[in-house]
Coordinates of C-alpha atoms and ligand atoms in Angstrom, one line a residue:
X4 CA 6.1 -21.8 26.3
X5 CA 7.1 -19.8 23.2
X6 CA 4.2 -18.6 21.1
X7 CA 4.2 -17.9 17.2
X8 CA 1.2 -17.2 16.2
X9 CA 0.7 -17.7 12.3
X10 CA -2.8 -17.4 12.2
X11 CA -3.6 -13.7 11.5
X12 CA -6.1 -14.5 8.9
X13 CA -8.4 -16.3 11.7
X14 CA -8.0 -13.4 14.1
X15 CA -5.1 -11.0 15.0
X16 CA -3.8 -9.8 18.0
X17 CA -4.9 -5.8 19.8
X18 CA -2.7 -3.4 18.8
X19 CA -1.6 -2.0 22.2
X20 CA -2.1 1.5 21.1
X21 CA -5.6 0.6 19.8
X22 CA -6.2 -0.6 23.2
X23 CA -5.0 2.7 25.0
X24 CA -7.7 4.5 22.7
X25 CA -10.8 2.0 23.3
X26 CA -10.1 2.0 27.1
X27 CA -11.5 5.2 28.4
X28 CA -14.7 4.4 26.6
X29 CA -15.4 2.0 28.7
X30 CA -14.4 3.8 31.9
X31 CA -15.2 7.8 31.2
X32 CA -16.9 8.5 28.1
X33 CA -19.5 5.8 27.9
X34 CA -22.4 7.6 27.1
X35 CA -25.1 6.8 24.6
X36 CA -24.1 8.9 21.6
X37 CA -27.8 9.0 21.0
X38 CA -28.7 10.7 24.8
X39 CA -29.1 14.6 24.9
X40 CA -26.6 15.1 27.5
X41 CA -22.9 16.3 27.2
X42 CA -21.9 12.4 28.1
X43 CA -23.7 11.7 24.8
X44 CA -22.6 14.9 23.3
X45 CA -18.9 13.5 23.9
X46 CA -19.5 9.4 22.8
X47 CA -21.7 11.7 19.3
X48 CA -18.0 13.2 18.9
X49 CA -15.8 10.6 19.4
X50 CA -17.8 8.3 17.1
X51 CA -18.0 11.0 14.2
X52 CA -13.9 10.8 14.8
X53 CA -13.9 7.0 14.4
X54 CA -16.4 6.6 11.5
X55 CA -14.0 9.3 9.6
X56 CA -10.9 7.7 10.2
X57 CA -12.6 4.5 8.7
X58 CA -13.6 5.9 5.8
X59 CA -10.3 7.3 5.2
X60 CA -8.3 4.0 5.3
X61 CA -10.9 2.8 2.2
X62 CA -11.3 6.7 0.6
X63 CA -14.5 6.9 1.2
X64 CA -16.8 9.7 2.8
X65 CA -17.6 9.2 6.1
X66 CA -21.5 9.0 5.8
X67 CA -20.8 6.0 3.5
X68 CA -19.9 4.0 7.4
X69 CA -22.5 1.5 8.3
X70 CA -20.8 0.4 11.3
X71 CA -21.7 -3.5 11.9
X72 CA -20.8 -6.5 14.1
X73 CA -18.5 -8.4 12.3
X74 CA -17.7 -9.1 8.4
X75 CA -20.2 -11.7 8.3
X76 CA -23.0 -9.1 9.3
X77 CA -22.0 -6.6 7.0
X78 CA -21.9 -9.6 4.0
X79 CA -25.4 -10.4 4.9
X80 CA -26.5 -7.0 4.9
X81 CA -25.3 -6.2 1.8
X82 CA -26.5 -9.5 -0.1
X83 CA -29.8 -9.2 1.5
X84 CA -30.4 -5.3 0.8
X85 CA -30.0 -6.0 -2.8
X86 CA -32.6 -8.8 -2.8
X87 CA -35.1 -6.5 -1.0
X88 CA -34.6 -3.2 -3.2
X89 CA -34.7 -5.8 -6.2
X90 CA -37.8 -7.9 -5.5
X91 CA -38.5 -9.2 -9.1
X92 CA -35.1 -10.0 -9.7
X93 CA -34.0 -13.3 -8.2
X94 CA -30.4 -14.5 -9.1
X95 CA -27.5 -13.7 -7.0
X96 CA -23.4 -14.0 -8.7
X97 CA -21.0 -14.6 -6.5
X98 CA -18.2 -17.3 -6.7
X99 CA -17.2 -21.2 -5.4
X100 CA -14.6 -20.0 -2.9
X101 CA -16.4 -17.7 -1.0
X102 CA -16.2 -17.6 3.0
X103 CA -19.2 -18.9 4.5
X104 CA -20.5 -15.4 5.4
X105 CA -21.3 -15.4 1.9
X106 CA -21.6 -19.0 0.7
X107 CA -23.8 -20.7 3.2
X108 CA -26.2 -17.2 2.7
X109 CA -26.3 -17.4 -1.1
X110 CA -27.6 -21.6 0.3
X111 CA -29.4 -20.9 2.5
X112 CA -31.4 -18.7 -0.1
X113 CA -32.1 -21.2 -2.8
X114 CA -34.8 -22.1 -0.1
X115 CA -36.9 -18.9 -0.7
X116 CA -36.5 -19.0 -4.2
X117 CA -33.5 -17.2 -5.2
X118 CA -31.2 -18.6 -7.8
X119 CA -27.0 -18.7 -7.5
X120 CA -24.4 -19.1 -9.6
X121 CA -21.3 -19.7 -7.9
X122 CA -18.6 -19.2 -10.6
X123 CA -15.6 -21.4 -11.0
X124 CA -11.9 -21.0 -10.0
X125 CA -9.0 -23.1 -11.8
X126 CA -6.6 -25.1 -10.2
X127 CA -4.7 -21.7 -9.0
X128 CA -7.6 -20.4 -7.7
X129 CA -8.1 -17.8 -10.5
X130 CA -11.4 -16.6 -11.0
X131 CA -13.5 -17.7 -14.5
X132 CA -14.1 -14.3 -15.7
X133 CA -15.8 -15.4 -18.9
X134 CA -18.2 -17.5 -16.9
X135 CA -18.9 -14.5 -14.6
X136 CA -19.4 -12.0 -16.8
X137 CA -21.6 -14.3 -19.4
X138 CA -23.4 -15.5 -16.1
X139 CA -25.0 -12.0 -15.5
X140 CA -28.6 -11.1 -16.7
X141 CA -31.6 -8.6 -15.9
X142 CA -32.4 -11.4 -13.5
X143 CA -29.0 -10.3 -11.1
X144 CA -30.2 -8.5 -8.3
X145 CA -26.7 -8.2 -7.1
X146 CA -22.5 -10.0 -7.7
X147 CA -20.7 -10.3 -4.5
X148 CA -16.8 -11.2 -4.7
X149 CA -14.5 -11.3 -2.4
X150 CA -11.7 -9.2 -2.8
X151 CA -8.9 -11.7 -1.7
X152 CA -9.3 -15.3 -0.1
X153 CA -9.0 -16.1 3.3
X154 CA -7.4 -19.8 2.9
X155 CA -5.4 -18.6 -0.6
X156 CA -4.4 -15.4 -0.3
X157 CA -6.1 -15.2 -3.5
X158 CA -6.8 -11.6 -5.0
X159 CA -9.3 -11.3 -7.8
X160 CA -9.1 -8.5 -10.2
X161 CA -11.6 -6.7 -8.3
X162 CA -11.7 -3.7 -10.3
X163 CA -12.1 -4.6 -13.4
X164 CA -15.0 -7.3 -12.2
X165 CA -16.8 -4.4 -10.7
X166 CA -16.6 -1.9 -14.1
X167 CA -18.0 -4.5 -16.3
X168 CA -20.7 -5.5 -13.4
X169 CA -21.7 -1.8 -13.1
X170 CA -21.4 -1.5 -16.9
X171 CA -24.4 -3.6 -16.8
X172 CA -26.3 -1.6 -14.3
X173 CA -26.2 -4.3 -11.8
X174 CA -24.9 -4.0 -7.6
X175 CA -21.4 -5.0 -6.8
X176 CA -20.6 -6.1 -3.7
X177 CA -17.1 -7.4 -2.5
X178 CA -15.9 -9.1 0.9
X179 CA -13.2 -6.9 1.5
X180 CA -12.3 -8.5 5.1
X181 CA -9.1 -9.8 4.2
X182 CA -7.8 -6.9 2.1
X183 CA -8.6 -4.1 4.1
X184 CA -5.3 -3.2 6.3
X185 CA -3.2 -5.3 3.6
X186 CA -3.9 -3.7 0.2
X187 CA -4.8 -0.5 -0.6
X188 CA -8.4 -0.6 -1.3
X189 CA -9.9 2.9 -2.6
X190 CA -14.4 3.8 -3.1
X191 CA -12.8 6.0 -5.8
X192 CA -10.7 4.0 -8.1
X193 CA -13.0 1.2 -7.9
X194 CA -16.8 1.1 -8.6
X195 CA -18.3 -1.0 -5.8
X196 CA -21.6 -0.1 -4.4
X197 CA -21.1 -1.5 -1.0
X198 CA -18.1 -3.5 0.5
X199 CA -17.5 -5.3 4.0
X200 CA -14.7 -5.1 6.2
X201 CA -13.6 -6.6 9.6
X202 CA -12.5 -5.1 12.5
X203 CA -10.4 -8.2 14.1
X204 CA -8.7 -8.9 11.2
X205 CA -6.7 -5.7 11.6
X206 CA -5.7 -5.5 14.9
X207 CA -9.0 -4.3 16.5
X208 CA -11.3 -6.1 18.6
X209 CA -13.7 -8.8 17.6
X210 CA -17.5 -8.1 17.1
X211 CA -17.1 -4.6 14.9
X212 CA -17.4 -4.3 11.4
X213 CA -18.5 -2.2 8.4
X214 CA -20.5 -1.8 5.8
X215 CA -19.7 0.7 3.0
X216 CA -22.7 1.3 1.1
X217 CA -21.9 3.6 -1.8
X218 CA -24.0 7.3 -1.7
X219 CA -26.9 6.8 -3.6
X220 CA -27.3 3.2 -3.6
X221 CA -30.1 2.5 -2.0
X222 CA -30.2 0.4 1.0
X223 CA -32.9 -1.6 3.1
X224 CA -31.6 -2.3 6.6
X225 CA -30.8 -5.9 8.3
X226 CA -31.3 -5.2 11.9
X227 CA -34.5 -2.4 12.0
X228 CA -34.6 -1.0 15.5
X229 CA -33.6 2.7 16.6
X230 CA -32.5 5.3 14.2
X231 CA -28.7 4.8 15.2
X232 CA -26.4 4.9 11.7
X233 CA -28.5 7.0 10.1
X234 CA -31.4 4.2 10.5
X235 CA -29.1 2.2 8.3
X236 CA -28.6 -0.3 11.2
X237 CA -30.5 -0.3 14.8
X238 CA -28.9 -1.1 18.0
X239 CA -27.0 1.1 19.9
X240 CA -23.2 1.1 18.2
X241 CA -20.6 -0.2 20.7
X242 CA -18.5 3.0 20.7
X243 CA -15.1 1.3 22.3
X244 CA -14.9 -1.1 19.4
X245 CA -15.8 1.7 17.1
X246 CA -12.7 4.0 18.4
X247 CA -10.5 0.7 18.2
X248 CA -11.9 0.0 15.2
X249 CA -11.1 3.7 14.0
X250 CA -7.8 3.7 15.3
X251 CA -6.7 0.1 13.6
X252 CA -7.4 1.6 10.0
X253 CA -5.2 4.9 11.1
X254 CA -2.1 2.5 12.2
X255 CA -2.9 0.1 9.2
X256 CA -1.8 2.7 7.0
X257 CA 1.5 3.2 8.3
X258 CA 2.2 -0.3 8.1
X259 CA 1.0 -0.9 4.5
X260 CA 4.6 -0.8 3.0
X261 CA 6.0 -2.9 5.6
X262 CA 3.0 -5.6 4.8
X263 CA 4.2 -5.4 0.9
X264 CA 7.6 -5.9 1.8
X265 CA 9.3 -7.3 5.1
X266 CA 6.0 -8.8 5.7
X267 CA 5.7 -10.6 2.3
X268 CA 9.7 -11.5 2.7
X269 CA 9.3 -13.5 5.8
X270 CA 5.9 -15.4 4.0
X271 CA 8.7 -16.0 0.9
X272 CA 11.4 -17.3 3.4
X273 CA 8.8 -19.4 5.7
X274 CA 7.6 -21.0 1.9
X275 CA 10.7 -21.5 0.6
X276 CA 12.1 -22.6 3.8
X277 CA 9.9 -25.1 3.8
X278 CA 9.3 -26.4 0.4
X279 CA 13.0 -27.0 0.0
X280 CA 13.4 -29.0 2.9
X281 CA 10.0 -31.2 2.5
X282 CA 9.4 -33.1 -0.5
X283 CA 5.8 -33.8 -2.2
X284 CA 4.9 -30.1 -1.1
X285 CA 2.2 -27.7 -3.2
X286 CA 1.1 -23.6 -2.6
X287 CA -2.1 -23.2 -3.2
X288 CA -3.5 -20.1 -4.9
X289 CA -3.0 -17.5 -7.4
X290 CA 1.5 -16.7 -6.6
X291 CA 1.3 -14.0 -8.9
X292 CA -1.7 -12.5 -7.6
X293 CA -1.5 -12.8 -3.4
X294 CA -2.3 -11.2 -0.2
X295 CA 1.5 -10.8 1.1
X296 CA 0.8 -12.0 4.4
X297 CA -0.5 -15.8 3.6
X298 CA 0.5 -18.9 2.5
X299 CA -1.2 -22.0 1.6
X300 CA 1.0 -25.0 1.6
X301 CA -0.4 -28.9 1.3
X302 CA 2.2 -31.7 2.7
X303 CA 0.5 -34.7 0.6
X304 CA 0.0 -37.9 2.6
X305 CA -0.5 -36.7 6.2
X306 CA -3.9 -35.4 7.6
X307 CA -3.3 -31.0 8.4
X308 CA -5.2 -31.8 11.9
X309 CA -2.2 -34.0 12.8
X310 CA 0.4 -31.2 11.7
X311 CA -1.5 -28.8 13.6
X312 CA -1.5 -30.7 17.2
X313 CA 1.9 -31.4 16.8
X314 CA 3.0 -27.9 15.8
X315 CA 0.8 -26.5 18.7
X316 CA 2.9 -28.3 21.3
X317 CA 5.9 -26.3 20.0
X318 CA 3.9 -23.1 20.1
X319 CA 3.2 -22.9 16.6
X320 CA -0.6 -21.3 16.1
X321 CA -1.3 -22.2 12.7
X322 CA -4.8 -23.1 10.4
X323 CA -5.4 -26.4 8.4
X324 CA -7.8 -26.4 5.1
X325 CA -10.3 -28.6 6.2
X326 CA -13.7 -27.4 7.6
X327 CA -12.6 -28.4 11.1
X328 CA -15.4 -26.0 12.7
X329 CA -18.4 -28.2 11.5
X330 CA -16.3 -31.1 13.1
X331 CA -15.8 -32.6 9.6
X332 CA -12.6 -33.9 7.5
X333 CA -13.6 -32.8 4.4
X334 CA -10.9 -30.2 2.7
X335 CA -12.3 -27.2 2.7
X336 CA -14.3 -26.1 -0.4
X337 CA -11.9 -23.8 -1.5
X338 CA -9.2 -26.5 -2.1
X339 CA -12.0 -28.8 -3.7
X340 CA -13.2 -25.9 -6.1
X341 CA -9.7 -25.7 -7.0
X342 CA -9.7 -29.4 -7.8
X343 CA -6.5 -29.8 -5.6
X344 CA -6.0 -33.9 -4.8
X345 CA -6.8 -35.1 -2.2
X346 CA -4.1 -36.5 -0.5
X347 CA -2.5 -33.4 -0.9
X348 CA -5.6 -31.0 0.4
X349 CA -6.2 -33.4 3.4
X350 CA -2.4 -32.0 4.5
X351 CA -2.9 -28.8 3.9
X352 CA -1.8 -25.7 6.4
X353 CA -2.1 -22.0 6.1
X354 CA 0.0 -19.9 7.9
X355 CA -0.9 -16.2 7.7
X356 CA 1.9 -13.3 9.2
X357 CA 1.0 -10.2 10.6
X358 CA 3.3 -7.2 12.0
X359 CA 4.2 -8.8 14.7
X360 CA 6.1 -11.6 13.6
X361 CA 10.0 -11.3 13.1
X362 CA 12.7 -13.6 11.2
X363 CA 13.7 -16.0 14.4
X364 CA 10.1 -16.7 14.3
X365 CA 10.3 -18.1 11.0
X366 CA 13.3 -19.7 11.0
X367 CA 11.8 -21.4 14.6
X368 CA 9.1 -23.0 12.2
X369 CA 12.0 -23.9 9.3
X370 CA 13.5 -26.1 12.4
X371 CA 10.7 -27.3 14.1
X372 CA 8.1 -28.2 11.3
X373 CA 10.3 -30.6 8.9
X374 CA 10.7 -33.3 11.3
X375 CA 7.3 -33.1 12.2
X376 CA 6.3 -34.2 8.6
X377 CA 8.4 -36.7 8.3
X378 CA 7.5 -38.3 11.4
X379 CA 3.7 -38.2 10.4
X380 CA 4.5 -39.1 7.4
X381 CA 6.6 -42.3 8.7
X382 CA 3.2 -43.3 10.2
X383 CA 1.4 -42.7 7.3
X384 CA 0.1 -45.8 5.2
X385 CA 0.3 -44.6 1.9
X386 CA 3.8 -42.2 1.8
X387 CA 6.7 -43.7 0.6
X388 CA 9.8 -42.3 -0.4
Ligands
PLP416 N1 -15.1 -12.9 5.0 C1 -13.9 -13.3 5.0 C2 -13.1 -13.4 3.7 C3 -13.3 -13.8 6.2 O1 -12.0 -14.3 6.2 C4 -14.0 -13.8 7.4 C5 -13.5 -14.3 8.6 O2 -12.6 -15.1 8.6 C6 -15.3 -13.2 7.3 C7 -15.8 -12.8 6.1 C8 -16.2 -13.1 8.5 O3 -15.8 -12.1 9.4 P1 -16.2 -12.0 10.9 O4 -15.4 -13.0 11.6 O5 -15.9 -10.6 11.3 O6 -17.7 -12.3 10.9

């Protein structure tokens, strides 16, 4: 069956050429970079390569690489560093649309006496900036904001959020998963003392990640174990993931202006596509202010789990907005911090491009995904025309 996979901000498919790189790290040059011999001499080498090419795709030096498992690692790394350099203070800033790498932490935390403020979006999904910025205090041990929105496509302003949070003296950390390899993110133009990024969101593996942590900020490690990134984070680092990992953020480059442009003009044509055809149709998030790959559409009436099942038997890999991994059919808490109704959140899909997709794609969805609402929505008790 055709395949068209729309759901890069879930997981994106291998470059092949990142694949060619990781392979002979598994089959020759597996060594422990830590060991004495020349095997480890060579994995010491190849990883120094990698860790440089990271930093480069974020302009940042390359002993600023805390390589991780995955985003959600890195988040809870930073987050909980800050609480552990800062022991008196015990407030934490970070926002109500956060993934859950962030959000369920900053919960989870209230438990052991730590204090959030999740700032508010409006209906766009734009951040409250006066509410952040008055919400700061000598309590803060640290902000963490996400750079752009996984569901949305959302970018906040994170530059000028992290001046006026380091104007204060306070840690900024952002959640740069779904930026990095889409935007061009740069340590030098903007102030944040650490940042997280996600290896299988840009065409490398799943289970590697990174946390930057700023030179000179000072940093108390998650996992403690060897001395392995420069005791930063124990456990041996899983060099073929690393490599792919290095060479995704050399390739993402390349393909920056291609994201910003025929990328973003198959997102437009997929949208308008779409919302011309359908009636009683709303995008979500910030349109002035958006990752170029993602859009966020609700179809009021109709249940997104329903749209999904019936655009998976045409191929169509697509995400809905409601927490469907806790099993639930709440709309996600991103559409409900953005106070979007109901009846349209409930029918709400994301469909996020990558590279890879081409224009007969899209117009493949244009034809197949119409009919599909209107049949749901003939089923529907409360849609009428
Ligand atoms: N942060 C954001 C914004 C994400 O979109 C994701 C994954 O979807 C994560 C963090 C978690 O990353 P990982 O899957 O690598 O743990």
């Amino acid at each position: 069956m055709k395949i068209v996979y729309v759901d890069n901000n879930a997981t994106t498919k291998v470059d092949e050429k990142v694949v060619e790189e990781m392979v002979p790290c598994l089959t020759e040059n597996y060594g422990n970079p830590s060991s004495m011999h020349d095997m480890g001499g060579n994995a010491g080498k190849i990883l120094k390569k990698a860790r440089k090419r990271v930093a480069s795709i974020i302009n940042a030096h390359p002993e600023e690489i805390i390589f991780t498992s995955c985003g959600t690692e890195s988040n809870n790394a930073a987050i909980l560093s800050a609480l552990k350099q800062n022991p008196e203070k015990k407030h934490i800033v970070t926002t109500m649309v956060e993934h859950p790498a962030v959000k369920s932490l900053c919960e989870s935390l209230s438990n052991d006496g730590y204090r959030t403020t999740f700032v508010p979006v409006d209906n766009m999904g734009r951040l409250d900036l006066d509410k952040l910025y008055s919400s700061l205090s000598d309590e803060t041990a640290i902000v963490s904001i996400m750079w752009a929105n996984n569901e949305t496509g959302t970018i906040f302003p994170i530059k000028e959020i992290a001046e006026k949070v380091k104007e204060k003296g306070i840690l900024f950390h952002t959640d740069a998963v779904q930026a990095v390899g889409k935007l061009k993110v740069d340590a030098v133009d903007t102030p944040f003392d650490m940042l997280s990024l996600s290896g299988h969101k840009l065409h490398a593996p799943k289970g590697v990640g990174v946390l930057y942590v700023r030179q000179g900020v000072k940093f108390s490690p998650l996992l403690i174990g060897g001395h392995q990134e420069r005791s930063y984070r124990g456990g041996t680092e899983n060099i073929a993931s690393i490599v792919a990992l290095g060479k995704a953020c050399d390739i993402a480059t390349s393909f920056y202006e291609d994201e910003n442009t025929r990328v973003k003009a198959l997102r437009d044509k997929l949208e308008t596509g779409l919302t011309s055809v359908i009636p009683r149709t709303l995008i979500n998030g910030d349109v002035d202010s958006r990752l170029p790959n993602t859009t966020s559409i609700s179809f009021e009436f109709i249940e997104g789990e329903s749209i999904l099942l019936m655009m998976n038997e045409y191929g169509i890999c697509a995400s809905s907005g409601s927490a469907c991994t806790s099993g639930s059919l709440e709309p996600s808490h991103v559409l409900r911090a953005m106070g979007i109704p109901f009846t349209a959140a409930h029918g709400t899909i994301r469909f996020s491009l990558s590279r890879y997709n081409t224009e007969s794609e899209i117009d493949y969805i244009i034809e197949k995904l119409p009919p599909v609402i209107k049949r749901l929505r003939d089923m529907s008790p409360f849609w009428k025309e």
